[in-house]
Amino acid sequence: MTVETLGGTTPVRTPLRWRVPLGPNGPLGMLVDPMTWRAVPYLLVSVFYGLACFAFLASVVPASLVMVLVWIGLPLLALTMLAWRGAAMLERRFLRLAFGVDIPSPYRPSEGDNLFLRWKDMFVDPATWKDLLYLLLLLPIGIAEFTVTAVLWVLGLGLTFAPLPLLLAGQPMTPIGGLPIDSGPRVLLCALIGACFLLAALYATRGMAWLHVLFGVALLGTSEKNRLAARAAHLRASRARGVDAAEAERRRIERDLHDGAQQRLLSVAMDLGRAQAKLDSDPDAARELLAQAHRGTKAAIAELRDLARGIHPAILTDRGLSAALSSLAARAPVRVDLSVEVSHRPPPAVESIAYFVVAECLSNLAKHSEATEAFVRVSREGQRVIVEVYDNGVGAAVPRPGSGLAGLADRAATIDGTLSIDSPLGGPTMIRAELPCEW
């Protein structure tokens, strides 16, 4: 078994845009920021997506409304609404790829049990009509973004590189207004004007990206009231799951005490009573009973120690997550590679949940997965601790109600964390927990 532990001194790499002169909002910061180069193609291409959506909606929606008079327009209108909802969902993906903004789905869940009631729920959902408004406005906004982006970047790049033929081949160029670039001062002037246009292009690109994100969040996202209501509902559900998990843990401890240590201590008491009765009449039998009581006492102590470790291991409190996970990996029946990359100790609740995620996964690995090796990685990403457990077993891990994996999900939910399981039939299995350090 090999255990590799990386201690808690891993340096956090600062993004390049924060290390250049003038910082992330300066020209160099804008230039090296990947978001700038993701935004440029979006601003140039979104006009064509907006044109396609506008052409479709401008032709199909009026036709559907007219044909509603003869009833055939109702199914056509329903299909059209599904189509523009799909286009809005695709646009949310585009915005996430281009600007890194994640816009959650704003749609109300449908409670209808047939197609008509579901369509009615979709019809009365304000998010449906906000999607329509966004797609209709995308064309004029896209035209403006395309024009500004194309003009500034073309002029900037064109004027900046216009002197190259003169510098490389001695051939002057005439980029604007018939004024040839055939001397040193004109080369410098042209390059300076081009640099100014490039600077304007950088800031215009980021400004339009910021405005487009606000536009998208306003129409494609949910309202602040709905976000707060959804957040409150999520927190209530998380706390309820936490209460259920705590109650299940209490019942497990009671059961383990009753069926394990309590029964052993009762047997010890009976053996001691029998030994006391035979101490004078049959000393040999009394000594055997005392030895049996001694063995039972040690077994009860071992069970109590295991039970205490299952509640909260002392090594986790005393030495931290790295040492506690190293102890788990050392006791695992298969080879475990362990990597702990946490610069500062997270809150005790996060440490405890991370520990039990790994403990449960390694326990399942030994019982069910038929794996020969496992990899455990714990890292810090911003204000979240990420726990990943991978094994090469047979897969098919499912968080059934009452199972250990379901209990882990409930534990994580108590601090607003999440647990995801990727375990196809035949393996491998990857279990990932994201645990916020602030909640």
Short mmCIF file of C-alpha atoms in Angstrom, two decimals:
data_model
loop_
_atom_site.label_atom_id
_atom_site.label_comp_id
_atom_site.label_asym_id
_atom_site.label_seq_id
_atom_site.Cartn_x
_atom_site.Cartn_y
_atom_site.Cartn_z
CA MET A 1 0.00 0.00 0.00
CA THR A 2 1.33 3.43 -0.85
CA VAL A 3 0.10 6.59 0.69
CA GLU A 4 1.13 9.95 -0.74
CA THR A 5 0.27 12.97 1.33
CA LEU A 6 0.93 16.49 0.13
CA GLY A 7 0.97 18.78 3.16
CA GLY A 8 -0.90 22.00 3.61
CA THR A 9 1.62 24.42 2.06
CA THR A 10 0.59 24.31 -1.58
CA PRO A 11 0.91 27.84 -3.00
CA VAL A 12 -2.09 29.36 -4.71
CA ARG A 13 -1.21 30.48 -8.24
CA THR A 14 -2.33 34.03 -8.98
CA PRO A 15 -3.88 34.53 -12.44
CA LEU A 16 -1.65 36.32 -14.94
CA ARG A 17 -4.02 39.27 -15.32
CA TRP A 18 -3.40 40.16 -11.65
CA ARG A 19 0.39 40.04 -12.05
CA VAL A 20 0.81 42.40 -15.01
CA PRO A 21 1.41 46.16 -14.65
CA LEU A 22 -1.70 48.25 -13.89
CA GLY A 23 -3.59 45.14 -12.74
CA PRO A 24 -6.55 43.29 -14.29
CA ASN A 25 -8.32 46.46 -15.43
CA GLY A 26 -5.29 47.88 -17.23
CA PRO A 27 -4.57 47.34 -20.94
CA LEU A 28 -2.21 44.41 -20.34
CA GLY A 29 -4.65 42.85 -17.90
CA MET A 30 -7.43 43.08 -20.50
CA LEU A 31 -5.08 41.69 -23.17
CA VAL A 32 -4.05 38.55 -21.25
CA ASP A 33 -7.50 37.88 -19.77
CA PRO A 34 -9.03 34.84 -21.54
CA MET A 35 -12.50 36.34 -21.14
CA THR A 36 -11.58 39.10 -23.61
CA TRP A 37 -10.80 36.57 -26.32
CA ARG A 38 -13.91 34.57 -25.54
CA ALA A 39 -16.06 37.70 -25.73
CA VAL A 40 -14.77 38.87 -29.14
CA PRO A 41 -16.08 35.88 -31.15
CA TYR A 42 -19.38 35.98 -29.26
CA LEU A 43 -19.90 39.67 -30.03
CA LEU A 44 -19.15 39.01 -33.70
CA VAL A 45 -21.33 35.89 -34.06
CA SER A 46 -24.32 36.64 -31.81
CA VAL A 47 -25.84 38.89 -34.49
CA PHE A 48 -26.29 35.88 -36.78
CA TYR A 49 -27.90 33.84 -34.01
CA GLY A 50 -30.16 36.80 -33.28
CA LEU A 51 -31.01 37.09 -36.99
CA ALA A 52 -32.01 33.41 -37.17
CA CYS A 53 -34.15 33.68 -34.02
CA PHE A 54 -35.78 36.93 -35.18
CA ALA A 55 -36.59 35.51 -38.62
CA PHE A 56 -38.12 32.38 -37.12
CA LEU A 57 -40.16 34.20 -34.49
CA ALA A 58 -41.30 36.98 -36.83
CA SER A 59 -42.70 34.43 -39.27
CA VAL A 60 -44.03 31.66 -37.03
CA VAL A 61 -45.52 33.55 -34.06
CA PRO A 62 -47.91 35.75 -36.15
CA ALA A 63 -48.94 32.73 -38.22
CA SER A 64 -49.66 30.74 -35.05
CA LEU A 65 -51.73 33.57 -33.56
CA VAL A 66 -53.77 33.90 -36.75
CA MET A 67 -54.43 30.17 -36.96
CA VAL A 68 -55.57 30.07 -33.32
CA LEU A 69 -58.93 31.19 -34.71
CA VAL A 70 -59.29 27.78 -36.39
CA TRP A 71 -57.70 25.91 -33.42
CA ILE A 72 -54.84 24.50 -35.46
CA GLY A 73 -52.74 27.38 -34.23
CA LEU A 74 -52.76 26.16 -30.61
CA PRO A 75 -50.44 23.17 -31.11
CA LEU A 76 -48.30 25.26 -33.47
CA LEU A 77 -48.03 28.01 -30.85
CA ALA A 78 -47.14 25.44 -28.19
CA LEU A 79 -44.36 24.04 -30.39
CA THR A 80 -43.17 27.57 -31.12
CA MET A 81 -42.98 28.35 -27.40
CA LEU A 82 -40.95 25.18 -26.85
CA ALA A 83 -38.66 26.24 -29.70
CA TRP A 84 -37.94 29.69 -28.30
CA ARG A 85 -37.46 28.22 -24.84
CA GLY A 86 -34.89 25.89 -26.37
CA ALA A 87 -33.20 28.79 -28.12
CA ALA A 88 -33.04 30.68 -24.81
CA MET A 89 -31.52 27.63 -23.08
CA LEU A 90 -28.89 27.47 -25.81
CA GLU A 91 -28.18 31.18 -25.37
CA ARG A 92 -27.58 30.62 -21.65
CA ARG A 93 -24.93 28.07 -22.58
CA PHE A 94 -23.35 30.57 -25.00
CA LEU A 95 -23.24 33.20 -22.25
CA ARG A 96 -21.60 30.77 -19.85
CA LEU A 97 -18.94 29.83 -22.41
CA ALA A 98 -18.27 33.42 -23.52
CA PHE A 99 -18.51 35.37 -20.28
CA GLY A 100 -18.32 32.75 -17.54
CA VAL A 101 -21.73 33.71 -16.14
CA ASP A 102 -23.96 30.84 -15.03
CA ILE A 103 -27.63 31.80 -15.40
CA PRO A 104 -29.83 29.25 -13.58
CA SER A 105 -33.03 28.06 -15.16
CA PRO A 106 -35.84 30.50 -14.26
CA TYR A 107 -38.76 28.26 -15.27
CA ARG A 108 -41.44 27.29 -12.82
CA PRO A 109 -41.88 23.54 -12.35
CA SER A 110 -44.98 22.25 -14.09
CA GLU A 111 -47.54 20.43 -11.96
CA GLY A 112 -49.79 19.38 -14.83
CA ASP A 113 -50.36 15.70 -15.50
CA ASN A 114 -51.18 16.10 -19.20
CA LEU A 115 -49.85 18.04 -22.18
CA PHE A 116 -52.52 20.73 -22.07
CA LEU A 117 -51.93 21.59 -18.40
CA ARG A 118 -48.16 21.60 -18.95
CA TRP A 119 -48.57 23.96 -21.89
CA LYS A 120 -50.83 26.15 -19.72
CA ASP A 121 -48.13 26.30 -17.03
CA MET A 122 -45.56 27.22 -19.66
CA PHE A 123 -47.91 29.88 -21.11
CA VAL A 124 -48.46 31.64 -17.77
CA ASP A 125 -44.78 31.44 -16.76
CA PRO A 126 -43.26 34.97 -17.02
CA ALA A 127 -39.88 33.43 -17.92
CA THR A 128 -41.34 32.19 -21.21
CA TRP A 129 -42.20 35.71 -22.35
CA LYS A 130 -38.93 37.15 -21.06
CA ASP A 131 -37.17 34.59 -23.26
CA LEU A 132 -39.19 35.82 -26.23
CA LEU A 133 -38.32 39.44 -25.50
CA TYR A 134 -34.62 38.59 -25.21
CA LEU A 135 -34.55 36.74 -28.53
CA LEU A 136 -36.35 39.58 -30.31
CA LEU A 137 -33.95 42.17 -28.90
CA LEU A 138 -30.90 40.05 -29.63
CA LEU A 139 -30.84 41.10 -33.30
CA PRO A 140 -30.65 44.92 -32.85
CA ILE A 141 -28.27 44.54 -29.92
CA GLY A 142 -26.18 42.08 -31.91
CA ILE A 143 -26.00 44.49 -34.84
CA ALA A 144 -24.67 47.24 -32.58
CA GLU A 145 -22.17 44.89 -30.91
CA PHE A 146 -21.00 43.49 -34.26
CA THR A 147 -20.53 46.97 -35.74
CA VAL A 148 -18.55 48.38 -32.83
CA THR A 149 -16.44 45.24 -32.42
CA ALA A 150 -15.66 44.82 -36.12
CA VAL A 151 -14.85 48.51 -36.74
CA LEU A 152 -12.56 48.93 -33.74
CA TRP A 153 -10.66 45.66 -34.17
CA VAL A 154 -10.28 46.00 -37.94
CA LEU A 155 -9.03 49.58 -37.67
CA GLY A 156 -6.78 48.77 -34.74
CA LEU A 157 -5.16 45.72 -36.31
CA GLY A 158 -5.07 47.27 -39.78
CA LEU A 159 -3.34 50.48 -38.72
CA THR A 160 -1.00 48.72 -36.31
CA PHE A 161 0.30 46.32 -38.94
CA ALA A 162 0.06 48.64 -41.95
CA PRO A 163 3.73 49.72 -41.65
CA LEU A 164 4.99 46.12 -41.90
CA PRO A 165 5.35 46.09 -45.74
CA LEU A 166 7.52 49.22 -45.54
CA LEU A 167 9.59 47.85 -42.68
CA LEU A 168 10.04 44.35 -44.13
CA ALA A 169 10.08 44.87 -47.92
CA GLY A 170 10.49 48.60 -48.38
CA GLN A 171 7.08 48.88 -50.05
CA PRO A 172 4.88 51.72 -48.76
CA MET A 173 1.15 51.20 -48.11
CA THR A 174 -1.82 53.54 -48.44
CA PRO A 175 -4.30 52.41 -45.78
CA ILE A 176 -6.54 55.48 -45.40
CA GLY A 177 -7.45 58.45 -47.54
CA GLY A 178 -4.66 57.98 -50.08
CA LEU A 179 -1.95 58.92 -47.54
CA PRO A 180 1.05 56.64 -48.17
CA ILE A 181 3.11 55.27 -45.30
CA ASP A 182 6.55 55.86 -46.70
CA SER A 183 8.55 57.48 -43.91
CA GLY A 184 9.51 56.95 -40.29
CA PRO A 185 7.23 59.64 -38.78
CA ARG A 186 4.24 58.31 -40.70
CA VAL A 187 5.05 54.77 -39.54
CA LEU A 188 5.09 55.93 -35.93
CA LEU A 189 1.90 57.95 -36.36
CA CYS A 190 0.08 55.04 -38.00
CA ALA A 191 1.23 52.60 -35.30
CA LEU A 192 0.20 55.04 -32.57
CA ILE A 193 -3.28 55.52 -34.05
CA GLY A 194 -3.63 51.75 -34.43
CA ALA A 195 -2.60 51.19 -30.82
CA CYS A 196 -5.24 53.72 -29.71
CA PHE A 197 -7.90 51.86 -31.69
CA LEU A 198 -6.74 48.52 -30.18
CA LEU A 199 -6.94 50.01 -26.70
CA ALA A 200 -10.44 51.26 -27.45
CA ALA A 201 -11.33 47.82 -28.84
CA LEU A 202 -10.17 46.09 -25.63
CA TYR A 203 -12.21 48.32 -23.35
CA ALA A 204 -15.21 48.39 -25.69
CA THR A 205 -15.18 44.59 -25.85
CA ARG A 206 -15.17 44.24 -22.06
CA GLY A 207 -17.75 46.99 -21.66
CA MET A 208 -20.14 45.42 -24.17
CA ALA A 209 -19.56 42.02 -22.55
CA TRP A 210 -20.48 43.47 -19.14
CA LEU A 211 -23.62 45.14 -20.52
CA HIS A 212 -24.64 42.00 -22.41
CA VAL A 213 -24.28 39.94 -19.23
CA LEU A 214 -26.56 42.38 -17.38
CA PHE A 215 -29.03 42.17 -20.26
CA GLY A 216 -28.93 38.37 -20.26
CA VAL A 217 -29.27 38.02 -16.50
CA ALA A 218 -32.21 40.45 -16.47
CA LEU A 219 -34.23 38.61 -19.13
CA LEU A 220 -32.90 35.04 -19.14
CA GLY A 221 -32.46 34.71 -15.39
CA THR A 222 -34.88 34.69 -12.52
CA SER A 223 -35.94 37.70 -10.49
CA GLU A 224 -34.31 38.56 -7.18
CA LYS A 225 -37.52 37.67 -5.35
CA ASN A 226 -37.68 34.25 -6.98
CA ARG A 227 -33.96 33.67 -6.33
CA LEU A 228 -34.41 34.44 -2.65
CA ALA A 229 -37.49 32.22 -2.44
CA ALA A 230 -35.66 29.36 -4.16
CA ARG A 231 -32.66 29.88 -1.88
CA ALA A 232 -34.86 29.81 1.20
CA ALA A 233 -36.60 26.64 0.01
CA HIS A 234 -33.22 25.03 -0.69
CA LEU A 235 -31.94 25.93 2.76
CA ARG A 236 -35.10 24.58 4.41
CA ALA A 237 -34.71 21.32 2.53
CA SER A 238 -31.01 21.18 3.45
CA ARG A 239 -31.70 21.74 7.12
CA ALA A 240 -34.47 19.13 7.06
CA ARG A 241 -32.07 16.64 5.51
CA GLY A 242 -29.54 17.55 8.19
CA VAL A 243 -32.06 16.89 10.94
CA ASP A 244 -32.98 13.54 9.36
CA ALA A 245 -29.29 12.63 9.02
CA ALA A 246 -28.63 13.50 12.67
CA GLU A 247 -31.65 11.45 13.78
CA ALA A 248 -30.49 8.48 11.69
CA GLU A 249 -27.00 8.79 13.19
CA ARG A 250 -28.45 8.85 16.71
CA ARG A 251 -30.45 5.69 16.02
CA ARG A 252 -27.35 4.00 14.61
CA ILE A 253 -25.33 4.85 17.72
CA GLU A 254 -28.11 3.56 19.99
CA ARG A 255 -28.33 0.35 17.97
CA ASP A 256 -24.57 -0.18 18.00
CA LEU A 257 -24.42 0.43 21.75
CA HIS A 258 -27.35 -1.90 22.45
CA ASP A 259 -26.30 -4.70 20.13
CA GLY A 260 -22.55 -4.43 20.65
CA ALA A 261 -20.84 -2.97 23.69
CA GLN A 262 -23.90 -3.27 25.97
CA GLN A 263 -24.26 -7.00 25.25
CA ARG A 264 -20.55 -7.60 25.77
CA LEU A 265 -20.56 -5.71 29.09
CA LEU A 266 -23.62 -7.69 30.18
CA SER A 267 -21.76 -10.91 29.36
CA VAL A 268 -18.73 -9.66 31.32
CA ALA A 269 -20.95 -8.93 34.33
CA MET A 270 -22.43 -12.44 34.16
CA ASP A 271 -18.97 -14.01 33.85
CA LEU A 272 -17.75 -12.06 36.86
CA GLY A 273 -20.79 -13.10 38.88
CA ARG A 274 -20.26 -16.78 38.02
CA ALA A 275 -16.54 -16.46 38.81
CA GLN A 276 -17.35 -14.94 42.20
CA ALA A 277 -19.70 -17.83 42.95
CA LYS A 278 -17.05 -20.44 42.05
CA LEU A 279 -14.07 -18.66 43.56
CA ASP A 280 -14.00 -20.91 46.66
CA SER A 281 -15.48 -24.14 45.32
CA ASP A 282 -13.76 -24.30 41.87
CA PRO A 283 -10.82 -21.89 41.57
CA ASP A 284 -9.77 -23.20 38.12
CA ALA A 285 -13.21 -22.58 36.63
CA ALA A 286 -13.27 -19.15 38.31
CA ARG A 287 -9.93 -18.24 36.72
CA GLU A 288 -11.26 -19.32 33.30
CA LEU A 289 -14.36 -17.18 33.78
CA LEU A 290 -12.20 -14.21 34.82
CA ALA A 291 -10.04 -14.65 31.69
CA GLN A 292 -13.21 -14.81 29.59
CA ALA A 293 -14.49 -11.62 31.25
CA HIS A 294 -11.14 -9.95 30.57
CA ARG A 295 -11.37 -10.85 26.87
CA GLY A 296 -14.94 -9.59 26.76
CA THR A 297 -13.91 -6.31 28.41
CA LYS A 298 -11.17 -5.73 25.83
CA ALA A 299 -13.62 -6.50 23.01
CA ALA A 300 -16.13 -4.04 24.49
CA ILE A 301 -13.41 -1.37 24.74
CA ALA A 302 -12.48 -1.97 21.09
CA GLU A 303 -16.10 -1.65 20.02
CA LEU A 304 -16.51 1.57 22.01
CA ARG A 305 -13.32 2.93 20.45
CA ASP A 306 -14.61 2.12 16.96
CA LEU A 307 -17.95 3.68 17.82
CA ALA A 308 -16.25 6.86 19.05
CA ARG A 309 -14.16 6.98 15.88
CA GLY A 310 -17.38 6.71 13.88
CA ILE A 311 -18.85 9.69 15.73
CA HIS A 312 -15.80 11.95 15.43
CA PRO A 313 -12.21 10.66 15.29
CA ALA A 314 -9.83 12.23 17.79
CA ILE A 315 -7.02 12.43 15.22
CA LEU A 316 -9.17 14.74 13.08
CA THR A 317 -9.50 17.24 15.92
CA ASP A 318 -5.90 16.97 17.08
CA ARG A 319 -3.93 16.78 13.82
CA GLY A 320 -6.28 17.84 11.05
CA LEU A 321 -7.69 16.42 7.86
CA SER A 322 -4.41 15.33 6.26
CA ALA A 323 -3.40 13.09 9.18
CA ALA A 324 -6.92 11.69 9.61
CA LEU A 325 -7.19 10.77 5.92
CA SER A 326 -3.70 9.26 5.99
CA SER A 327 -4.89 7.01 8.82
CA LEU A 328 -7.92 5.97 6.77
CA ALA A 329 -5.80 5.26 3.70
CA ALA A 330 -3.34 3.22 5.72
CA ARG A 331 -6.16 0.96 6.97
CA ALA A 332 -7.72 0.51 3.51
CA PRO A 333 -7.46 -3.01 2.06
CA VAL A 334 -6.25 -1.73 -1.34
CA ARG A 335 -3.64 0.71 -2.61
CA VAL A 336 -4.71 4.31 -1.98
CA ASP A 337 -2.99 7.40 -3.37
CA LEU A 338 -3.82 10.37 -1.18
CA SER A 339 -3.34 14.04 -2.04
CA VAL A 340 -4.37 16.77 0.41
CA GLU A 341 -3.85 20.28 -0.91
CA VAL A 342 -5.48 22.55 1.67
CA SER A 343 -3.40 25.52 2.75
CA HIS A 344 -5.47 26.36 5.85
CA ARG A 345 -7.64 24.16 8.03
CA PRO A 346 -11.32 24.50 7.03
CA PRO A 347 -14.08 24.79 9.64
CA PRO A 348 -14.58 21.70 11.84
CA ALA A 349 -17.92 20.85 10.19
CA VAL A 350 -16.28 20.82 6.76
CA GLU A 351 -13.39 18.69 8.00
CA SER A 352 -15.79 16.21 9.58
CA ILE A 353 -17.92 15.85 6.45
CA ALA A 354 -14.85 15.52 4.21
CA TYR A 355 -13.48 12.82 6.51
CA PHE A 356 -16.68 10.80 6.50
CA VAL A 357 -17.04 11.13 2.71
CA VAL A 358 -13.65 9.48 2.29
CA ALA A 359 -14.33 6.94 5.06
CA GLU A 360 -17.64 5.84 3.52
CA CYS A 361 -16.18 5.66 0.02
CA LEU A 362 -13.23 3.52 1.17
CA SER A 363 -15.61 1.32 3.16
CA ASN A 364 -17.83 0.78 0.10
CA LEU A 365 -14.73 0.16 -1.98
CA ALA A 366 -13.75 -2.72 0.30
CA LYS A 367 -17.27 -4.19 0.47
CA HIS A 368 -18.75 -3.80 -3.00
CA SER A 369 -16.54 -2.32 -5.71
CA GLU A 370 -13.92 -5.10 -6.19
CA ALA A 371 -11.42 -2.30 -6.83
CA THR A 372 -7.65 -2.82 -6.72
CA GLU A 373 -6.66 0.82 -6.24
CA ALA A 374 -8.14 4.17 -5.32
CA PHE A 375 -7.20 7.83 -5.51
CA VAL A 376 -8.31 10.44 -2.98
CA ARG A 377 -7.79 14.14 -3.62
CA VAL A 378 -8.79 16.98 -1.30
CA SER A 379 -8.22 20.53 -2.53
CA ARG A 380 -9.32 24.08 -1.85
CA GLU A 381 -11.00 26.06 -4.64
CA GLY A 382 -11.90 29.54 -3.48
CA GLN A 383 -14.27 29.21 -0.54
CA ARG A 384 -15.00 25.53 -1.18
CA VAL A 385 -13.26 22.29 -0.21
CA ILE A 386 -13.40 19.71 -3.00
CA VAL A 387 -13.21 16.01 -2.10
CA GLU A 388 -12.76 13.53 -4.94
CA VAL A 389 -12.58 9.76 -4.50
CA TYR A 390 -11.83 7.58 -7.54
CA ASP A 391 -11.61 3.80 -7.77
CA ASN A 392 -11.25 1.29 -10.61
CA GLY A 393 -13.97 -1.04 -9.37
CA VAL A 394 -17.11 -2.40 -11.03
CA GLY A 395 -19.11 0.83 -10.62
CA ALA A 396 -22.92 0.95 -10.36
CA ALA A 397 -22.82 2.93 -7.09
CA VAL A 398 -26.29 4.37 -6.45
CA PRO A 399 -27.35 6.54 -3.48
CA ARG A 400 -30.39 4.50 -2.46
CA PRO A 401 -32.55 5.84 0.40
CA GLY A 402 -31.03 4.85 3.71
CA SER A 403 -27.68 3.91 2.17
CA GLY A 404 -24.31 5.32 3.17
CA LEU A 405 -24.04 7.41 0.02
CA ALA A 406 -27.46 8.94 0.64
CA GLY A 407 -26.33 9.73 4.18
CA LEU A 408 -23.24 11.48 2.79
CA ALA A 409 -25.42 13.61 0.53
CA ASP A 410 -27.54 14.54 3.56
CA ARG A 411 -24.42 15.42 5.57
CA ALA A 412 -23.15 17.65 2.77
CA ALA A 413 -26.54 19.32 2.42
CA THR A 414 -26.45 20.44 6.05
CA ILE A 415 -23.79 23.04 5.11
CA ASP A 416 -25.24 23.69 1.64
CA GLY A 417 -22.75 21.34 0.00
CA THR A 418 -23.31 18.89 -2.84
CA LEU A 419 -22.36 15.29 -3.57
CA SER A 420 -22.17 13.99 -7.14
CA ILE A 421 -21.65 10.37 -8.18
CA ASP A 422 -20.37 9.21 -11.56
CA SER A 423 -20.40 5.42 -11.46
CA PRO A 424 -21.36 3.69 -14.74
CA LEU A 425 -21.86 -0.06 -14.77
CA GLY A 426 -18.43 -1.63 -15.16
CA GLY A 427 -16.66 1.32 -13.53
CA PRO A 428 -14.78 3.36 -12.75
CA THR A 429 -16.42 5.33 -9.93
CA MET A 430 -15.84 9.01 -9.17
CA ILE A 431 -17.48 10.58 -6.13
CA ARG A 432 -17.07 14.33 -5.72
CA ALA A 433 -18.18 16.45 -2.79
CA GLU A 434 -18.17 20.27 -2.86
CA LEU A 435 -18.26 21.69 0.65
CA PRO A 436 -18.52 25.47 1.18
CA CYS A 437 -16.40 26.93 3.96
CA GLU A 438 -18.92 29.73 4.46
CA TRP A 439 -22.67 29.28 4.70
#
